[in-house]
Amino acid sequence: MKDRTRVFGSVALFALVFLSMLLLFAIMSSKGTLYDSVGWLILGVIVLAFGVLYLRGGLKDARKGMSFQDERTKKITLYAGSAAFTLSIWWMLALMYLSDKINIIPRHVAAAGIAGMALLFFISWIWYDRRGAPE
Amino acid sequence: VRTRIKELRARYDMTQEDLAVKVGVRRETIVFLEKGKYNPSLKLAHDISKVLNAKIEEIFIFDVGENSS
């Protein structure tokens, strides 16, 4: 029951985030700012890819009676979050530096920052899931 | 850390899935444990030792000098 709630919560969260990104993309596209809206679509696809990857294995295991989330997956999420946070600081600093050098408008910098954070978390999670969390 | 989980599992004709269900983890965790790529918590080590009917030190073998401080 606890696992079922966790699965339902995770699916709902990923769906909500993805639909929000899709909605932002649709709203901005309809306003004629297709160039600006593509960033939200990319972000949505990253969230969707991560969601599918994360939930696919978990659901398969849960159906067989195994735990959906165990101590290893919790550790991986913790390490991935920590690594993504550290890398995001450097990513943001690089963006701020580059925004001065090459003329990027502030909202593009913000969008690239958020998309970069999501991507970094996704990559970190894959990295620790495949390589194992350091002890 | 090296483990004898695979060997002991075979003794009881148990699959990775069977063991995972019994100790309440995902199958991947058992895979990582068998490869020696994951150090389990004391609770998980205890649960595995109960299921495999062996002492913790018989299942998990720490190489001398590893993580020595």
PDB file of C-alpha atoms in Angstrom:
ATOM      1  CA  MET A   1       0.000   0.000   0.000  1.00  0.00           C
ATOM      2  CA  LYS A   2       2.843   2.304   0.889  1.00  0.00           C
ATOM      3  CA  ASP A   3       4.545   1.420  -2.392  1.00  0.00           C
ATOM      4  CA  ARG A   4       1.322   1.916  -4.330  1.00  0.00           C
ATOM      5  CA  THR A   5       0.962   5.413  -2.887  1.00  0.00           C
ATOM      6  CA  ARG A   6       4.591   6.141  -3.738  1.00  0.00           C
ATOM      7  CA  VAL A   7       4.105   4.932  -7.339  1.00  0.00           C
ATOM      8  CA  PHE A   8       0.924   6.947  -7.725  1.00  0.00           C
ATOM      9  CA  GLY A   9       2.598  10.043  -6.259  1.00  0.00           C
ATOM     10  CA  SER A  10       5.621   9.710  -8.547  1.00  0.00           C
ATOM     11  CA  VAL A  11       3.484   9.218 -11.659  1.00  0.00           C
ATOM     12  CA  ALA A  12       1.310  12.200 -10.689  1.00  0.00           C
ATOM     13  CA  LEU A  13       4.355  14.409 -10.055  1.00  0.00           C
ATOM     14  CA  PHE A  14       6.076  13.576 -13.340  1.00  0.00           C
ATOM     15  CA  ALA A  15       2.801  13.965 -15.261  1.00  0.00           C
ATOM     16  CA  LEU A  16       2.104  17.315 -13.610  1.00  0.00           C
ATOM     17  CA  VAL A  17       5.568  18.691 -14.361  1.00  0.00           C
ATOM     18  CA  PHE A  18       5.471  17.406 -17.950  1.00  0.00           C
ATOM     19  CA  LEU A  19       1.989  18.823 -18.587  1.00  0.00           C
ATOM     20  CA  SER A  20       3.036  22.189 -17.125  1.00  0.00           C
ATOM     21  CA  MET A  21       5.994  22.310 -19.521  1.00  0.00           C
ATOM     22  CA  LEU A  22       3.722  21.330 -22.409  1.00  0.00           C
ATOM     23  CA  LEU A  23       1.221  24.020 -21.414  1.00  0.00           C
ATOM     24  CA  LEU A  24       3.952  26.669 -21.259  1.00  0.00           C
ATOM     25  CA  PHE A  25       5.164  25.545 -24.675  1.00  0.00           C
ATOM     26  CA  ALA A  26       1.634  25.733 -26.114  1.00  0.00           C
ATOM     27  CA  ILE A  27       0.936  29.182 -24.593  1.00  0.00           C
ATOM     28  CA  MET A  28       4.224  30.659 -25.798  1.00  0.00           C
ATOM     29  CA  SER A  29       3.897  29.092 -29.249  1.00  0.00           C
ATOM     30  CA  SER A  30       0.415  30.528 -29.652  1.00  0.00           C
ATOM     31  CA  LYS A  31       1.814  33.978 -28.837  1.00  0.00           C
ATOM     32  CA  GLY A  32       4.177  33.568 -31.751  1.00  0.00           C
ATOM     33  CA  THR A  33       7.323  33.163 -29.693  1.00  0.00           C
ATOM     34  CA  LEU A  34       8.177  29.703 -30.970  1.00  0.00           C
ATOM     35  CA  TYR A  35      11.906  30.265 -30.444  1.00  0.00           C
ATOM     36  CA  ASP A  36      11.386  30.990 -26.727  1.00  0.00           C
ATOM     37  CA  SER A  37       8.971  28.124 -26.209  1.00  0.00           C
ATOM     38  CA  VAL A  38      11.260  25.376 -27.526  1.00  0.00           C
ATOM     39  CA  GLY A  39      13.251  25.484 -24.260  1.00  0.00           C
ATOM     40  CA  TRP A  40      10.144  24.452 -22.295  1.00  0.00           C
ATOM     41  CA  LEU A  41       9.505  21.609 -24.707  1.00  0.00           C
ATOM     42  CA  ILE A  42      13.094  20.372 -24.312  1.00  0.00           C
ATOM     43  CA  LEU A  43      12.749  20.589 -20.532  1.00  0.00           C
ATOM     44  CA  GLY A  44       9.469  18.656 -20.713  1.00  0.00           C
ATOM     45  CA  VAL A  45      11.084  15.923 -22.800  1.00  0.00           C
ATOM     46  CA  ILE A  46      13.960  15.656 -20.266  1.00  0.00           C
ATOM     47  CA  VAL A  47      11.453  15.320 -17.397  1.00  0.00           C
ATOM     48  CA  LEU A  48       9.441  12.753 -19.365  1.00  0.00           C
ATOM     49  CA  ALA A  49      12.542  10.707 -20.240  1.00  0.00           C
ATOM     50  CA  PHE A  50      13.668  10.703 -16.609  1.00  0.00           C
ATOM     51  CA  GLY A  51      10.153   9.812 -15.435  1.00  0.00           C
ATOM     52  CA  VAL A  52       9.831   6.894 -17.843  1.00  0.00           C
ATOM     53  CA  LEU A  53      13.278   5.584 -16.928  1.00  0.00           C
ATOM     54  CA  TYR A  54      12.686   5.967 -13.195  1.00  0.00           C
ATOM     55  CA  LEU A  55       9.180   4.530 -13.147  1.00  0.00           C
ATOM     56  CA  ARG A  56       9.651   1.701 -15.654  1.00  0.00           C
ATOM     57  CA  GLY A  57      12.072  -0.279 -13.505  1.00  0.00           C
ATOM     58  CA  GLY A  58      10.248   0.577 -10.300  1.00  0.00           C
ATOM     59  CA  LEU A  59       6.848  -0.505 -11.571  1.00  0.00           C
ATOM     60  CA  LYS A  60       8.226  -3.735 -12.980  1.00  0.00           C
ATOM     61  CA  ASP A  61       9.767  -4.573  -9.614  1.00  0.00           C
ATOM     62  CA  ALA A  62       6.699  -3.464  -7.630  1.00  0.00           C
ATOM     63  CA  ARG A  63       4.471  -5.745  -9.718  1.00  0.00           C
ATOM     64  CA  LYS A  64       6.650  -8.698  -8.739  1.00  0.00           C
ATOM     65  CA  GLY A  65       6.308  -7.806  -5.072  1.00  0.00           C
ATOM     66  CA  MET A  66       9.659  -6.054  -4.732  1.00  0.00           C
ATOM     67  CA  SER A  67      10.114  -2.687  -3.114  1.00  0.00           C
ATOM     68  CA  PHE A  68       9.542   0.295  -5.430  1.00  0.00           C
ATOM     69  CA  GLN A  69      12.118   2.375  -3.615  1.00  0.00           C
ATOM     70  CA  ASP A  70      14.836   0.876  -1.457  1.00  0.00           C
ATOM     71  CA  GLU A  71      17.929   2.096   0.374  1.00  0.00           C
ATOM     72  CA  ARG A  72      20.071   2.042  -2.805  1.00  0.00           C
ATOM     73  CA  THR A  73      17.646   4.116  -4.899  1.00  0.00           C
ATOM     74  CA  LYS A  74      17.254   6.576  -2.012  1.00  0.00           C
ATOM     75  CA  LYS A  75      21.044   6.886  -1.806  1.00  0.00           C
ATOM     76  CA  ILE A  76      21.306   7.379  -5.576  1.00  0.00           C
ATOM     77  CA  THR A  77      18.693  10.142  -5.516  1.00  0.00           C
ATOM     78  CA  LEU A  78      20.551  11.822  -2.658  1.00  0.00           C
ATOM     79  CA  TYR A  79      23.918  11.669  -4.432  1.00  0.00           C
ATOM     80  CA  ALA A  80      22.417  12.741  -7.771  1.00  0.00           C
ATOM     81  CA  GLY A  81      20.692  15.714  -6.108  1.00  0.00           C
ATOM     82  CA  SER A  82      23.886  16.735  -4.384  1.00  0.00           C
ATOM     83  CA  ALA A  83      26.002  16.413  -7.550  1.00  0.00           C
ATOM     84  CA  ALA A  84      23.397  18.249  -9.641  1.00  0.00           C
ATOM     85  CA  PHE A  85      23.289  21.087  -7.092  1.00  0.00           C
ATOM     86  CA  THR A  86      27.090  21.514  -7.133  1.00  0.00           C
ATOM     87  CA  LEU A  87      27.307  21.309 -10.927  1.00  0.00           C
ATOM     88  CA  SER A  88      24.361  23.712 -11.291  1.00  0.00           C
ATOM     89  CA  ILE A  89      26.302  26.424  -9.463  1.00  0.00           C
ATOM     90  CA  TRP A  90      29.095  26.161 -12.043  1.00  0.00           C
ATOM     91  CA  TRP A  91      26.544  25.979 -14.860  1.00  0.00           C
ATOM     92  CA  MET A  92      24.832  29.155 -13.614  1.00  0.00           C
ATOM     93  CA  LEU A  93      28.184  30.952 -13.247  1.00  0.00           C
ATOM     94  CA  ALA A  94      29.166  29.911 -16.776  1.00  0.00           C
ATOM     95  CA  LEU A  95      25.815  31.147 -18.098  1.00  0.00           C
ATOM     96  CA  MET A  96      26.210  34.500 -16.331  1.00  0.00           C
ATOM     97  CA  TYR A  97      29.699  34.878 -17.770  1.00  0.00           C
ATOM     98  CA  LEU A  98      28.585  33.863 -21.265  1.00  0.00           C
ATOM     99  CA  SER A  99      25.525  36.101 -21.199  1.00  0.00           C
ATOM    100  CA  ASP A 100      27.895  39.072 -20.977  1.00  0.00           C
ATOM    101  CA  LYS A 101      30.124  37.824 -23.778  1.00  0.00           C
ATOM    102  CA  ILE A 102      27.479  36.710 -26.254  1.00  0.00           C
ATOM    103  CA  ASN A 103      24.336  38.749 -26.272  1.00  0.00           C
ATOM    104  CA  ILE A 104      21.649  36.504 -24.740  1.00  0.00           C
ATOM    105  CA  ILE A 105      18.426  37.958 -23.370  1.00  0.00           C
ATOM    106  CA  PRO A 106      17.840  37.380 -19.595  1.00  0.00           C
ATOM    107  CA  ARG A 107      14.807  35.080 -19.969  1.00  0.00           C
ATOM    108  CA  HIS A 108      16.805  32.775 -22.214  1.00  0.00           C
ATOM    109  CA  VAL A 109      19.548  32.673 -19.586  1.00  0.00           C
ATOM    110  CA  ALA A 110      16.943  31.759 -16.939  1.00  0.00           C
ATOM    111  CA  ALA A 111      15.395  29.077 -19.163  1.00  0.00           C
ATOM    112  CA  ALA A 112      18.809  27.621 -19.986  1.00  0.00           C
ATOM    113  CA  GLY A 113      19.639  27.642 -16.263  1.00  0.00           C
ATOM    114  CA  ILE A 114      16.510  25.700 -15.288  1.00  0.00           C
ATOM    115  CA  ALA A 115      16.828  23.293 -18.224  1.00  0.00           C
ATOM    116  CA  GLY A 116      20.485  22.775 -17.367  1.00  0.00           C
ATOM    117  CA  MET A 117      19.645  21.947 -13.747  1.00  0.00           C
ATOM    118  CA  ALA A 118      17.073  19.362 -14.835  1.00  0.00           C
ATOM    119  CA  LEU A 119      19.503  17.868 -17.327  1.00  0.00           C
ATOM    120  CA  LEU A 120      22.309  17.744 -14.754  1.00  0.00           C
ATOM    121  CA  PHE A 121      20.078  15.919 -12.282  1.00  0.00           C
ATOM    122  CA  PHE A 122      19.038  13.475 -15.011  1.00  0.00           C
ATOM    123  CA  ILE A 123      22.657  12.782 -16.005  1.00  0.00           C
ATOM    124  CA  SER A 124      23.809  12.510 -12.366  1.00  0.00           C
ATOM    125  CA  TRP A 125      21.023  10.065 -11.564  1.00  0.00           C
ATOM    126  CA  ILE A 126      21.899   7.867 -14.562  1.00  0.00           C
ATOM    127  CA  TRP A 127      25.584   8.063 -13.616  1.00  0.00           C
ATOM    128  CA  TYR A 128      25.094   6.937 -10.012  1.00  0.00           C
ATOM    129  CA  ASP A 129      22.483   4.354 -10.992  1.00  0.00           C
ATOM    130  CA  ARG A 130      24.886   2.704 -13.428  1.00  0.00           C
ATOM    131  CA  ARG A 131      28.167   3.187 -11.553  1.00  0.00           C
ATOM    132  CA  GLY A 132      26.887   2.841  -8.012  1.00  0.00           C
ATOM    133  CA  ALA A 133      26.942   5.452  -5.273  1.00  0.00           C
ATOM    134  CA  PRO A 134      30.359   6.073  -3.689  1.00  0.00           C
ATOM    135  CA  GLU A 135      30.791   4.837  -0.126  1.00  0.00           C
TER     136      GLU A 135
ATOM    137  CA  VAL B   1      33.521  -5.675  -0.208  1.00  0.00           C
ATOM    138  CA  ARG B   2      33.110  -9.156  -1.684  1.00  0.00           C
ATOM    139  CA  THR B   3      30.003 -11.169  -1.045  1.00  0.00           C
ATOM    140  CA  ARG B   4      28.993 -14.817  -1.115  1.00  0.00           C
ATOM    141  CA  ILE B   5      25.347 -14.003  -1.804  1.00  0.00           C
ATOM    142  CA  LYS B   6      25.333 -15.689  -5.231  1.00  0.00           C
ATOM    143  CA  GLU B   7      26.841 -18.877  -3.837  1.00  0.00           C
ATOM    144  CA  LEU B   8      24.450 -19.018  -0.876  1.00  0.00           C
ATOM    145  CA  ARG B   9      21.479 -18.182  -3.080  1.00  0.00           C
ATOM    146  CA  ALA B  10      22.318 -21.134  -5.302  1.00  0.00           C
ATOM    147  CA  ARG B  11      22.448 -23.362  -2.232  1.00  0.00           C
ATOM    148  CA  TYR B  12      18.823 -22.516  -1.457  1.00  0.00           C
ATOM    149  CA  ASP B  13      17.837 -22.480  -5.137  1.00  0.00           C
ATOM    150  CA  MET B  14      16.817 -18.882  -4.797  1.00  0.00           C
ATOM    151  CA  THR B  15      16.722 -16.309  -7.612  1.00  0.00           C
ATOM    152  CA  GLN B  16      17.796 -12.681  -7.237  1.00  0.00           C
ATOM    153  CA  GLU B  17      14.118 -11.735  -7.362  1.00  0.00           C
ATOM    154  CA  ASP B  18      13.223 -14.174  -4.588  1.00  0.00           C
ATOM    155  CA  LEU B  19      15.894 -12.729  -2.338  1.00  0.00           C
ATOM    156  CA  ALA B  20      14.934  -9.150  -3.239  1.00  0.00           C
ATOM    157  CA  VAL B  21      11.288  -9.799  -2.302  1.00  0.00           C
ATOM    158  CA  LYS B  22      12.279 -11.463   0.974  1.00  0.00           C
ATOM    159  CA  VAL B  23      14.536  -8.634   2.125  1.00  0.00           C
ATOM    160  CA  GLY B  24      12.368  -5.836   0.678  1.00  0.00           C
ATOM    161  CA  VAL B  25      14.700  -4.315  -1.914  1.00  0.00           C
ATOM    162  CA  ARG B  26      14.819  -4.038  -5.693  1.00  0.00           C
ATOM    163  CA  ARG B  27      16.460  -6.749  -7.793  1.00  0.00           C
ATOM    164  CA  GLU B  28      19.113  -4.274  -8.994  1.00  0.00           C
ATOM    165  CA  THR B  29      20.259  -3.858  -5.399  1.00  0.00           C
ATOM    166  CA  ILE B  30      20.941  -7.597  -5.173  1.00  0.00           C
ATOM    167  CA  VAL B  31      22.786  -7.409  -8.519  1.00  0.00           C
ATOM    168  CA  PHE B  32      24.982  -4.566  -7.216  1.00  0.00           C
ATOM    169  CA  LEU B  33      25.574  -6.412  -3.938  1.00  0.00           C
ATOM    170  CA  GLU B  34      26.693  -9.552  -5.756  1.00  0.00           C
ATOM    171  CA  LYS B  35      29.052  -7.522  -7.916  1.00  0.00           C
ATOM    172  CA  GLY B  36      30.484  -5.926  -4.782  1.00  0.00           C
ATOM    173  CA  LYS B  37      29.504  -2.480  -6.049  1.00  0.00           C
ATOM    174  CA  TYR B  38      27.241  -1.586  -3.157  1.00  0.00           C
ATOM    175  CA  ASN B  39      27.789  -1.599   0.588  1.00  0.00           C
ATOM    176  CA  PRO B  40      24.496  -2.465   2.291  1.00  0.00           C
ATOM    177  CA  SER B  41      23.190  -0.936   5.484  1.00  0.00           C
ATOM    178  CA  LEU B  42      23.550  -2.998   8.634  1.00  0.00           C
ATOM    179  CA  LYS B  43      19.820  -3.727   8.533  1.00  0.00           C
ATOM    180  CA  LEU B  44      19.942  -5.044   4.969  1.00  0.00           C
ATOM    181  CA  ALA B  45      23.036  -7.129   5.743  1.00  0.00           C
ATOM    182  CA  HIS B  46      21.210  -8.540   8.782  1.00  0.00           C
ATOM    183  CA  ASP B  47      18.083  -9.321   6.741  1.00  0.00           C
ATOM    184  CA  ILE B  48      20.123 -11.064   4.044  1.00  0.00           C
ATOM    185  CA  SER B  49      22.014 -13.113   6.623  1.00  0.00           C
ATOM    186  CA  LYS B  50      18.704 -14.237   8.149  1.00  0.00           C
ATOM    187  CA  VAL B  51      17.258 -15.261   4.782  1.00  0.00           C
ATOM    188  CA  LEU B  52      20.447 -17.040   3.684  1.00  0.00           C
ATOM    189  CA  ASN B  53      20.881 -18.597   7.107  1.00  0.00           C
ATOM    190  CA  ALA B  54      24.492 -17.473   7.514  1.00  0.00           C
ATOM    191  CA  LYS B  55      26.429 -15.004   9.634  1.00  0.00           C
ATOM    192  CA  ILE B  56      27.001 -11.507   8.257  1.00  0.00           C
ATOM    193  CA  GLU B  57      30.788 -12.002   8.217  1.00  0.00           C
ATOM    194  CA  GLU B  58      30.333 -15.210   6.229  1.00  0.00           C
ATOM    195  CA  ILE B  59      28.389 -13.369   3.552  1.00  0.00           C
ATOM    196  CA  PHE B  60      30.221 -10.048   3.376  1.00  0.00           C
ATOM    197  CA  ILE B  61      33.986 -10.264   3.154  1.00  0.00           C
ATOM    198  CA  PHE B  62      35.895  -7.047   3.645  1.00  0.00           C
ATOM    199  CA  ASP B  63      39.287  -7.043   1.939  1.00  0.00           C
ATOM    200  CA  VAL B  64      42.129  -6.096   4.266  1.00  0.00           C
ATOM    201  CA  GLY B  65      43.219  -2.505   3.762  1.00  0.00           C
ATOM    202  CA  GLU B  66      39.991  -1.466   2.053  1.00  0.00           C
ATOM    203  CA  ASN B  67      38.758   1.889   3.333  1.00  0.00           C
ATOM    204  CA  SER B  68      41.304   1.726   6.155  1.00  0.00           C
ATOM    205  CA  SER B  69      41.760   4.985   7.998  1.00  0.00           C
TER     206      SER B  69
END
